[in-house]
């Protein structure tokens, strides 16, 4: 199995997410399933023009659809929604079942950086076998 997305790109996105979430003004509610459902839009609207968020979005824009699906699969494997051995299923479902806009979906997770890095590590271990 070979990744279509460059691991360095994944690490860069993780670094950008970590930088974005570390900002003092970024607050993400504990209950992201609240009835209003617009917390993500409010959060991102408050950070319009943020250079870190802009760069995060630009990197995603430069990725091909198969790379985006792999990125989401890495995120979900890192979050333990899927086991590393379910890579192909995770990628397939990511291409179909991912909320849009993708950049908002991903950056809205405060542990995005950790999930991406964990997913990347899990898949690297799988490739090494």
C-alpha positions as a printed NumPy array, in Angstrom:
array([[  0.   ,   0.   ,   0.   ],
       [  1.327,   3.411,  -0.977],
       [ -0.119,   6.738,   0.083],
       [ -1.146,   9.151,  -2.643],
       [ -0.816,  12.034,  -0.203],
       [  2.666,  13.077,   0.793],
       [  3.269,  12.42 ,   4.517],
       [  5.072,  15.776,   4.715],
       [  1.864,  17.465,   3.546],
       [ -0.067,  15.686,   6.297],
       [  2.496,  16.79 ,   8.882],
       [  2.333,  20.359,   7.572],
       [ -1.464,  20.364,   7.893],
       [ -1.106,  18.98 ,  11.421],
       [  1.325,  21.78 ,  12.279],
       [ -1.056,  24.39 ,  10.859],
       [ -3.974,  22.902,  12.799],
       [ -1.92 ,  22.884,  16.01 ],
       [ -0.941,  26.532,  15.454],
       [ -4.521,  27.543,  14.678],
       [ -5.988,  25.765,  17.703],
       [ -3.296,  27.141,  20.015],
       [ -4.457,  30.703,  19.448],
       [ -5.984,  32.185,  22.546],
       [ -9.096,  33.393,  20.74 ],
       [-10.018,  29.972,  19.338],
       [-12.607,  28.277,  21.5  ],
       [-14.42 ,  25.145,  20.456],
       [-17.446,  24.083,  22.503],
       [-17.225,  20.87 ,  24.454],
       [-20.54 ,  19.677,  23.011],
       [-20.106,  19.956,  19.263],
       [-23.478,  18.296,  18.714],
       [-25.377,  21.222,  20.183],
       [-28.795,  21.916,  18.644],
       [-27.799,  25.214,  17.059],
       [-25.276,  23.341,  14.898],
       [-23.654,  26.539,  13.679],
       [-20.782,  26.696,  16.173],
       [-18.292,  25.798,  13.423],
       [-19.487,  28.597,  11.176],
       [-19.291,  31.074,  14.054],
       [-15.784,  29.906,  14.978],
       [-14.477,  30.143,  11.433],
       [-16.224,  33.432,  10.683],
       [-14.503,  34.923,  13.717],
       [-11.15 ,  33.929,  12.197],
       [-11.716,  35.065,   8.621],
       [ -8.432,  36.337,   7.26 ],
       [ -6.352,  34.38 ,   9.787],
       [ -3.116,  33.556,   7.915],
       [ -2.816,  30.089,   9.468],
       [ -6.379,  29.195,   8.535],
       [ -5.878,  30.648,   5.062],
       [ -2.755,  28.525,   4.541],
       [ -4.554,  25.419,   5.862],
       [ -7.321,  25.991,   3.323],
       [ -4.823,  26.664,   0.519],
       [ -3.014,  23.387,   1.133],
       [ -6.318,  21.502,   0.988],
       [ -7.279,  23.293,  -2.22 ],
       [ -4.076,  22.041,  -3.857],
       [ -4.85 ,  18.386,  -3.088],
       [ -6.499,  15.991,  -5.523],
       [ -9.77 ,  14.254,  -4.54 ],
       [ -8.   ,  10.946,  -3.824],
       [ -5.514,  12.752,  -1.58 ],
       [ -8.343,  14.474,   0.287],
       [-10.033,  11.113,   0.839],
       [ -6.777,   9.719,   2.221],
       [ -6.371,  12.73 ,   4.498],
       [ -9.827,  12.16 ,   5.96 ],
       [ -9.091,   8.445,   6.277],
       [ -5.881,   9.224,   8.192],
       [ -7.851,  11.555,  10.456],
       [-10.475,   8.876,  11.131],
       [ -7.901,   6.132,  11.702],
       [ -6.076,   8.446,  14.113],
       [ -9.389,   9.07 ,  15.87 ],
       [ -9.851,   5.261,  15.984],
       [-13.047,   5.267,  13.928],
       [-11.281,   2.654,  11.795],
       [ -8.435,   0.248,  12.413],
       [ -5.328,   0.678,  10.25 ],
       [ -6.205,  -2.591,   8.507],
       [ -9.446,  -0.986,   7.327],
       [ -7.511,   1.582,   5.275],
       [ -9.261,   0.91 ,   1.978],
       [-12.715,   1.073,   3.585],
       [-11.804,   4.292,   5.403],
       [-10.606,   5.898,   2.159],
       [-13.668,   4.772,   0.227],
       [-16.082,   6.054,   2.859],
       [-14.161,   9.314,   3.236],
       [-14.752,  10.042,  -0.417],
       [-18.496,   9.578,   0.012],
       [-19.416,  10.371,   3.616],
       [-17.347,  13.461,   4.443],
       [-19.238,  16.632,   5.327],
       [-18.532,  19.652,   3.186],
       [-16.847,  22.059,   3.244],
       [-13.974,  19.76 ,   4.091],
       [-11.679,  22.468,   5.479],
       [-14.303,  23.509,   8.028],
       [-15.007,  19.882,   8.943],
       [-11.359,  19.14 ,   9.638],
       [-10.243,  22.363,  11.353],
       [-13.319,  22.204,  13.561],
       [-11.776,  19.267,  15.447],
       [ -9.509,  20.542,  18.234],
       [ -7.44 ,  17.342,  18.175],
       [ -7.012,  17.312,  14.403],
       [ -3.208,  17.522,  14.572],
       [ -2.953,  14.577,  16.952],
       [ -5.413,  12.49 ,  14.917],
       [ -3.566,  13.137,  11.659],
       [ -0.216,  12.248,  13.204],
       [ -1.625,   9.109,  14.862],
       [ -3.261,   8.032,  11.616],
       [ -0.08 ,   8.616,   9.666],
       [  1.915,   6.592,  12.18 ],
       [ -0.619,   3.742,  12.155],
       [ -0.602,   3.551,   8.366],
       [  3.205,   3.743,   8.256],
       [  3.321,   0.761,  10.62 ],
       [  0.926,  -1.063,   8.291],
       [  3.128,  -0.282,   5.27 ],
       [  6.186,  -1.601,   7.103],
       [  4.62 ,  -5.019,   7.65 ]])
